mmCIF file of N, CA and C in Angstrom:
data_model
loop_
_atom_site.group_PDB
_atom_site.id
_atom_site.type_symbol
_atom_site.label_atom_id
_atom_site.label_comp_id
_atom_site.label_asym_id
_atom_site.label_seq_id
_atom_site.Cartn_x
_atom_site.Cartn_y
_atom_site.Cartn_z
ATOM 1 N N ASN A 1 -37.470 -88.697 10.312
ATOM 2 C CA ASN A 1 -37.077 -88.031 8.588
ATOM 3 C C ASN A 1 -39.254 -88.494 8.430
ATOM 4 N N GLN A 2 -39.515 -87.057 8.441
ATOM 5 C CA GLN A 2 -41.222 -86.963 8.216
ATOM 6 C C GLN A 2 -41.654 -87.159 6.339
ATOM 7 N N ALA A 3 -42.939 -87.400 6.219
ATOM 8 C CA ALA A 3 -43.420 -88.233 5.075
ATOM 9 C C ALA A 3 -43.352 -86.714 4.095
ATOM 10 N N ILE A 4 -43.627 -86.859 2.810
ATOM 11 C CA ILE A 4 -43.760 -85.715 1.379
ATOM 12 C C ILE A 4 -45.186 -86.715 1.297
ATOM 13 N N THR A 5 -46.401 -86.030 1.557
ATOM 14 C CA THR A 5 -47.444 -86.021 1.362
ATOM 15 C C THR A 5 -48.499 -85.829 -0.199
ATOM 16 N N LEU A 6 -48.500 -86.885 -1.149
ATOM 17 C CA LEU A 6 -49.659 -85.948 -2.410
ATOM 18 C C LEU A 6 -50.899 -86.160 -1.773
ATOM 19 N N ARG A 7 -51.490 -85.021 -2.653
ATOM 20 C CA ARG A 7 -52.962 -85.067 -2.269
ATOM 21 C C ARG A 7 -53.463 -84.246 -3.565
ATOM 22 N N ASN A 8 -54.755 -85.181 -3.620
ATOM 23 C CA ASN A 8 -55.754 -84.782 -4.981
ATOM 24 C C ASN A 8 -55.495 -85.291 -5.729
ATOM 25 N N THR A 9 -54.528 -86.779 -6.257
ATOM 26 C CA THR A 9 -54.014 -87.637 -6.901
ATOM 27 C C THR A 9 -56.205 -88.189 -7.080
ATOM 28 N N GLN A 10 -56.965 -88.463 -6.986
ATOM 29 C CA GLN A 10 -58.190 -88.223 -7.604
ATOM 30 C C GLN A 10 -58.072 -86.939 -8.753
ATOM 31 N N GLY A 11 -58.201 -86.398 -8.215
ATOM 32 C CA GLY A 11 -58.752 -85.837 -9.075
ATOM 33 C C GLY A 11 -57.603 -85.322 -10.467
ATOM 34 N N PHE A 12 -55.963 -85.312 -9.795
ATOM 35 C CA PHE A 12 -55.400 -85.371 -10.950
ATOM 36 C C PHE A 12 -55.525 -86.593 -12.353
ATOM 37 N N ALA A 13 -55.558 -87.979 -11.322
ATOM 38 C CA ALA A 13 -56.270 -88.925 -12.238
ATOM 39 C C ALA A 13 -57.624 -88.699 -13.176
ATOM 40 N N GLN A 14 -58.206 -87.834 -12.679
ATOM 41 C CA GLN A 14 -59.040 -87.158 -13.600
ATOM 42 C C GLN A 14 -59.168 -86.002 -14.853
ATOM 43 N N GLY A 15 -58.102 -85.831 -14.478
ATOM 44 C CA GLY A 15 -57.382 -84.828 -14.982
ATOM 45 C C GLY A 15 -58.343 -82.875 -15.097
ATOM 46 N N ILE A 16 -59.055 -83.578 -13.621
ATOM 47 C CA ILE A 16 -60.129 -81.667 -13.678
ATOM 48 C C ILE A 16 -59.106 -81.094 -12.563
ATOM 49 N N GLY A 17 -57.726 -81.676 -11.545
ATOM 50 C CA GLY A 17 -56.901 -80.566 -10.549
ATOM 51 C C GLY A 17 -55.660 -80.608 -10.590
ATOM 52 N N ASN A 18 -55.033 -79.970 -9.506
ATOM 53 C CA ASN A 18 -53.600 -80.115 -9.660
ATOM 54 C C ASN A 18 -53.181 -81.323 -8.661
ATOM 55 N N LEU A 19 -51.986 -81.845 -8.643
ATOM 56 C CA LEU A 19 -51.950 -83.165 -8.048
ATOM 57 C C LEU A 19 -50.624 -81.826 -7.015
ATOM 58 N N PHE A 20 -51.021 -81.717 -5.365
ATOM 59 C CA PHE A 20 -50.008 -81.081 -4.728
ATOM 60 C C PHE A 20 -49.382 -81.993 -3.690
ATOM 61 N N ILE A 21 -48.110 -81.763 -3.556
ATOM 62 C CA ILE A 21 -46.709 -82.338 -2.933
ATOM 63 C C ILE A 21 -46.260 -81.681 -2.218
ATOM 64 N N GLN A 22 -46.883 -81.984 -0.821
ATOM 65 C CA GLN A 22 -46.859 -81.095 0.272
ATOM 66 C C GLN A 22 -45.296 -81.813 0.654
ATOM 67 N N PHE A 23 -44.091 -80.755 1.251
ATOM 68 C CA PHE A 23 -42.870 -81.721 1.967
ATOM 69 C C PHE A 23 -43.024 -81.206 3.527
ATOM 70 N N PRO A 24 -42.460 -81.666 3.970
ATOM 71 C CA PRO A 24 -42.452 -82.136 5.257
ATOM 72 C C PRO A 24 -41.727 -80.445 5.930
ATOM 73 N N ASP A 25 -40.499 -79.841 5.720
ATOM 74 C CA ASP A 25 -39.853 -78.859 6.013
ATOM 75 C C ASP A 25 -39.886 -78.034 4.221
ATOM 76 N N ILE A 26 -38.786 -77.248 4.625
ATOM 77 C CA ILE A 26 -37.599 -76.724 3.462
ATOM 78 C C ILE A 26 -36.605 -76.625 2.752
ATOM 79 N N GLN A 27 -36.334 -77.079 1.974
ATOM 80 C CA GLN A 27 -35.201 -77.360 1.279
ATOM 81 C C GLN A 27 -35.083 -77.357 0.086
ATOM 82 N N LYS A 28 -33.176 -77.784 -0.621
ATOM 83 C CA LYS A 28 -33.177 -77.451 -1.571
ATOM 84 C C LYS A 28 -33.735 -78.889 -2.516
ATOM 85 N N ARG A 29 -34.688 -79.293 -3.221
ATOM 86 C CA ARG A 29 -35.505 -80.204 -3.879
ATOM 87 C C ARG A 29 -35.458 -79.880 -5.530
ATOM 88 N N ASN A 30 -35.152 -81.344 -6.267
ATOM 89 C CA ASN A 30 -36.075 -81.362 -7.203
ATOM 90 C C ASN A 30 -36.678 -82.495 -7.939
ATOM 91 N N ILE A 31 -37.684 -81.904 -8.599
ATOM 92 C CA ILE A 31 -38.444 -82.915 -8.202
ATOM 93 C C ILE A 31 -39.337 -83.067 -10.038
ATOM 94 N N LYS A 32 -39.257 -83.948 -10.338
ATOM 95 C CA LYS A 32 -39.397 -84.718 -12.039
ATOM 96 C C LYS A 32 -40.296 -85.573 -11.938
ATOM 97 N N LEU A 33 -41.470 -85.575 -13.547
ATOM 98 C CA LEU A 33 -42.519 -86.039 -13.499
ATOM 99 C C LEU A 33 -42.345 -86.691 -14.252
ATOM 100 N N ILE A 34 -41.461 -88.089 -14.551
ATOM 101 C CA ILE A 34 -42.177 -88.962 -15.759
ATOM 102 C C ILE A 34 -42.748 -90.190 -15.930
ATOM 103 N N SER A 35 -42.890 -90.103 -17.330
ATOM 104 C CA SER A 35 -43.754 -90.717 -17.950
ATOM 105 C C SER A 35 -43.111 -92.532 -17.450
ATOM 106 N N ILE A 36 -44.435 -93.432 -18.042
ATOM 107 C CA ILE A 36 -43.918 -94.731 -17.610
ATOM 108 C C ILE A 36 -42.670 -94.963 -18.882
ATOM 109 N N SER A 37 -42.549 -94.652 -20.148
ATOM 110 C CA SER A 37 -42.156 -94.715 -21.038
ATOM 111 C C SER A 37 -40.518 -94.085 -20.903
ATOM 112 N N GLY A 38 -40.366 -92.861 -19.949
ATOM 113 C CA GLY A 38 -39.002 -92.596 -19.581
ATOM 114 C C GLY A 38 -38.490 -91.406 -19.915
ATOM 115 N N GLN A 39 -39.705 -90.660 -20.096
ATOM 116 C CA GLN A 39 -39.645 -89.647 -20.977
ATOM 117 C C GLN A 39 -39.868 -88.165 -19.388
ATOM 118 N N LEU A 40 -38.780 -87.582 -19.696
ATOM 119 C CA LEU A 40 -39.433 -86.747 -18.696
ATOM 120 C C LEU A 40 -40.478 -84.957 -19.192
ATOM 121 N N MET A 41 -41.209 -85.209 -18.601
ATOM 122 C CA MET A 41 -42.387 -84.737 -18.891
ATOM 123 C C MET A 41 -42.425 -83.337 -18.248
ATOM 124 N N GLN A 42 -42.037 -83.432 -16.708
ATOM 125 C CA GLN A 42 -41.863 -81.789 -16.274
ATOM 126 C C GLN A 42 -40.596 -81.641 -15.402
ATOM 127 N N GLU A 43 -40.115 -80.692 -14.703
ATOM 128 C CA GLU A 43 -38.956 -80.082 -13.306
ATOM 129 C C GLU A 43 -38.972 -79.511 -12.991
ATOM 130 N N HIS A 44 -38.925 -79.408 -11.960
ATOM 131 C CA HIS A 44 -38.843 -78.034 -10.741
ATOM 132 C C HIS A 44 -37.958 -77.943 -9.859
ATOM 133 N N GLN A 45 -37.402 -77.242 -9.773
ATOM 134 C CA GLN A 45 -36.593 -76.356 -8.744
ATOM 135 C C GLN A 45 -37.564 -75.946 -7.516
ATOM 136 N N LEU A 46 -37.331 -76.508 -6.725
ATOM 137 C CA LEU A 46 -37.653 -76.257 -4.965
ATOM 138 C C LEU A 46 -36.813 -75.503 -3.874
ATOM 139 N N GLU A 47 -36.850 -74.539 -3.710
ATOM 140 C CA GLU A 47 -35.384 -74.037 -2.718
ATOM 141 C C GLU A 47 -36.079 -73.460 -1.878
ATOM 142 N N HIS A 48 -37.561 -72.764 -1.648
ATOM 143 C CA HIS A 48 -37.880 -72.045 -0.864
ATOM 144 C C HIS A 48 -39.249 -72.471 -0.565
ATOM 145 N N GLU A 49 -39.957 -72.882 -1.238
ATOM 146 C CA GLU A 49 -41.289 -73.549 -1.026
ATOM 147 C C GLU A 49 -42.023 -75.107 -0.517
ATOM 148 N N SER A 50 -42.719 -75.434 0.462
ATOM 149 C CA SER A 50 -43.379 -76.596 0.549
ATOM 150 C C SER A 50 -44.101 -77.259 0.179
ATOM 151 N N THR A 51 -44.450 -76.483 -0.813
ATOM 152 C CA THR A 51 -45.960 -77.769 -1.585
ATOM 153 C C THR A 51 -45.421 -76.887 -3.014
ATOM 154 N N LEU A 52 -45.658 -78.187 -3.680
ATOM 155 C CA LEU A 52 -45.273 -77.914 -5.498
ATOM 156 C C LEU A 52 -47.674 -78.139 -5.705
ATOM 157 N N ALA A 53 -47.554 -77.704 -7.072
ATOM 158 C CA ALA A 53 -48.722 -78.104 -7.546
ATOM 159 C C ALA A 53 -48.327 -78.644 -8.726
ATOM 160 N N LEU A 54 -48.486 -79.580 -9.421
ATOM 161 C CA LEU A 54 -48.177 -80.441 -10.942
ATOM 162 C C LEU A 54 -50.263 -80.349 -11.273
ATOM 163 N N SER A 55 -49.836 -79.764 -12.199
ATOM 164 C CA SER A 55 -51.163 -79.560 -12.713
ATOM 165 C C SER A 55 -51.040 -81.205 -14.084
ATOM 166 N N PRO A 56 -52.459 -81.643 -14.411
ATOM 167 C CA PRO A 56 -52.961 -82.976 -15.722
ATOM 168 C C PRO A 56 -53.125 -82.234 -17.057
ATOM 169 N N THR A 57 -53.265 -80.816 -16.987
ATOM 170 C CA THR A 57 -53.572 -80.215 -18.253
ATOM 171 C C THR A 57 -52.846 -80.743 -19.726
ATOM 172 N N HIS A 58 -51.761 -81.588 -19.382
ATOM 173 C CA HIS A 58 -50.976 -81.240 -20.568
ATOM 174 C C HIS A 58 -50.542 -82.862 -20.939
ATOM 175 N N LEU A 59 -51.047 -84.022 -20.157
ATOM 176 C CA LEU A 59 -50.327 -85.113 -20.351
ATOM 177 C C LEU A 59 -51.557 -85.911 -20.588
ATOM 178 N N SER A 60 -51.269 -86.887 -21.088
ATOM 179 C CA SER A 60 -52.022 -87.452 -21.600
ATOM 180 C C SER A 60 -52.156 -88.794 -20.247
ATOM 181 N N SER A 61 -53.547 -89.641 -20.852
ATOM 182 C CA SER A 61 -53.625 -90.744 -20.175
ATOM 183 C C SER A 61 -52.940 -91.633 -19.942
ATOM 184 N N GLY A 62 -52.473 -92.205 -18.769
ATOM 185 C CA GLY A 62 -50.897 -93.081 -18.322
ATOM 186 C C GLY A 62 -50.099 -92.914 -17.095
ATOM 187 N N ILE A 63 -50.032 -93.936 -16.960
ATOM 188 C CA ILE A 63 -48.701 -93.654 -15.364
ATOM 189 C C ILE A 63 -48.038 -93.022 -15.269
ATOM 190 N N TYR A 64 -47.575 -91.861 -14.565
ATOM 191 C CA TYR A 64 -46.067 -91.191 -14.424
ATOM 192 C C TYR A 64 -45.559 -91.619 -12.730
ATOM 193 N N PHE A 65 -44.308 -91.389 -13.021
ATOM 194 C CA PHE A 65 -43.406 -91.431 -11.798
ATOM 195 C C PHE A 65 -43.176 -89.734 -11.220
ATOM 196 N N ILE A 66 -42.976 -89.760 -9.821
ATOM 197 C CA ILE A 66 -42.749 -88.059 -9.703
ATOM 198 C C ILE A 66 -41.638 -88.745 -8.314
ATOM 199 N N THR A 67 -40.765 -87.795 -9.168
ATOM 200 C CA THR A 67 -38.986 -88.147 -8.508
ATOM 201 C C THR A 67 -38.553 -87.044 -7.805
ATOM 202 N N VAL A 68 -38.468 -87.164 -6.339
ATOM 203 C CA VAL A 68 -38.012 -86.011 -5.227
ATOM 204 C C VAL A 68 -36.717 -86.232 -4.967
ATOM 205 N N GLN A 69 -35.484 -85.716 -4.875
ATOM 206 C CA GLN A 69 -34.428 -85.244 -5.373
ATOM 207 C C GLN A 69 -33.922 -84.477 -3.822
ATOM 208 N N THR A 70 -33.429 -84.695 -2.672
ATOM 209 C CA THR A 70 -32.464 -83.794 -2.252
ATOM 210 C C THR A 70 -31.009 -84.305 -2.362
ATOM 211 N N SER A 71 -30.823 -83.638 -0.988
ATOM 212 C CA SER A 71 -29.319 -83.329 -1.193
ATOM 213 C C SER A 71 -28.530 -85.031 -0.984
ATOM 214 N N ASN A 72 -29.078 -85.216 0.164
ATOM 215 C CA ASN A 72 -28.972 -87.042 0.616
ATOM 216 C C ASN A 72 -30.288 -87.972 0.566
ATOM 217 N N GLU A 73 -31.431 -87.610 -0.255
ATOM 218 C CA GLU A 73 -32.646 -88.716 -0.298
ATOM 219 C C GLU A 73 -33.284 -88.860 -1.875
ATOM 220 N N ARG A 74 -33.457 -89.169 -2.072
ATOM 221 C CA ARG A 74 -35.050 -89.677 -3.568
ATOM 222 C C ARG A 74 -35.558 -90.598 -3.035
ATOM 223 N N GLN A 75 -36.429 -90.106 -3.462
ATOM 224 C CA GLN A 75 -38.234 -90.961 -3.104
ATOM 225 C C GLN A 75 -38.431 -90.648 -4.843
ATOM 226 N N THR A 76 -39.229 -91.841 -4.689
ATOM 227 C CA THR A 76 -40.275 -92.229 -5.816
ATOM 228 C C THR A 76 -41.675 -92.689 -6.187
ATOM 229 N N PHE A 77 -42.801 -91.927 -6.781
ATOM 230 C CA PHE A 77 -44.302 -92.017 -6.296
ATOM 231 C C PHE A 77 -44.690 -92.332 -7.363
ATOM 232 N N LYS A 78 -45.389 -93.151 -7.700
ATOM 233 C CA LYS A 78 -46.153 -93.696 -9.035
ATOM 234 C C LYS A 78 -47.789 -92.908 -8.945
ATOM 235 N N VAL A 79 -48.254 -92.380 -10.076
ATOM 236 C CA VAL A 79 -49.770 -91.731 -10.083
ATOM 237 C C VAL A 79 -50.124 -91.880 -11.775
ATOM 238 N N ALA A 80 -51.514 -91.639 -11.567
ATOM 239 C CA ALA A 80 -52.216 -91.517 -12.686
ATOM 240 C C ALA A 80 -52.986 -91.173 -13.160
ATOM 241 N N ARG A 81 -52.877 -91.032 -15.070
ATOM 242 C CA ARG A 81 -53.630 -90.038 -15.356
ATOM 243 C C ARG A 81 -54.690 -90.634 -16.089
ATOM 244 N N TRP A 82 -55.813 -90.105 -16.118
ATOM 245 C CA TRP A 82 -56.789 -91.271 -16.859
ATOM 246 C C TRP A 82 -57.144 -90.849 -18.072
#
């Protein structure tokens, strides 16, 4: 199983650039951005894309979790926004 890659985490944390989530293959995915308090901030459905860009523009400072769900696997990543 190949890894999911997060790119530009520093720019995202500083609020000056998108966070890019690169997937190793193309399949149906549900991606959620959830605040540390459990609030769903963004949700995306991907089926034919291998990259997703998340903007920090409307996010306040804090810790967030990105959950990537496929039909047979779920991965969670922690990211910061300063």
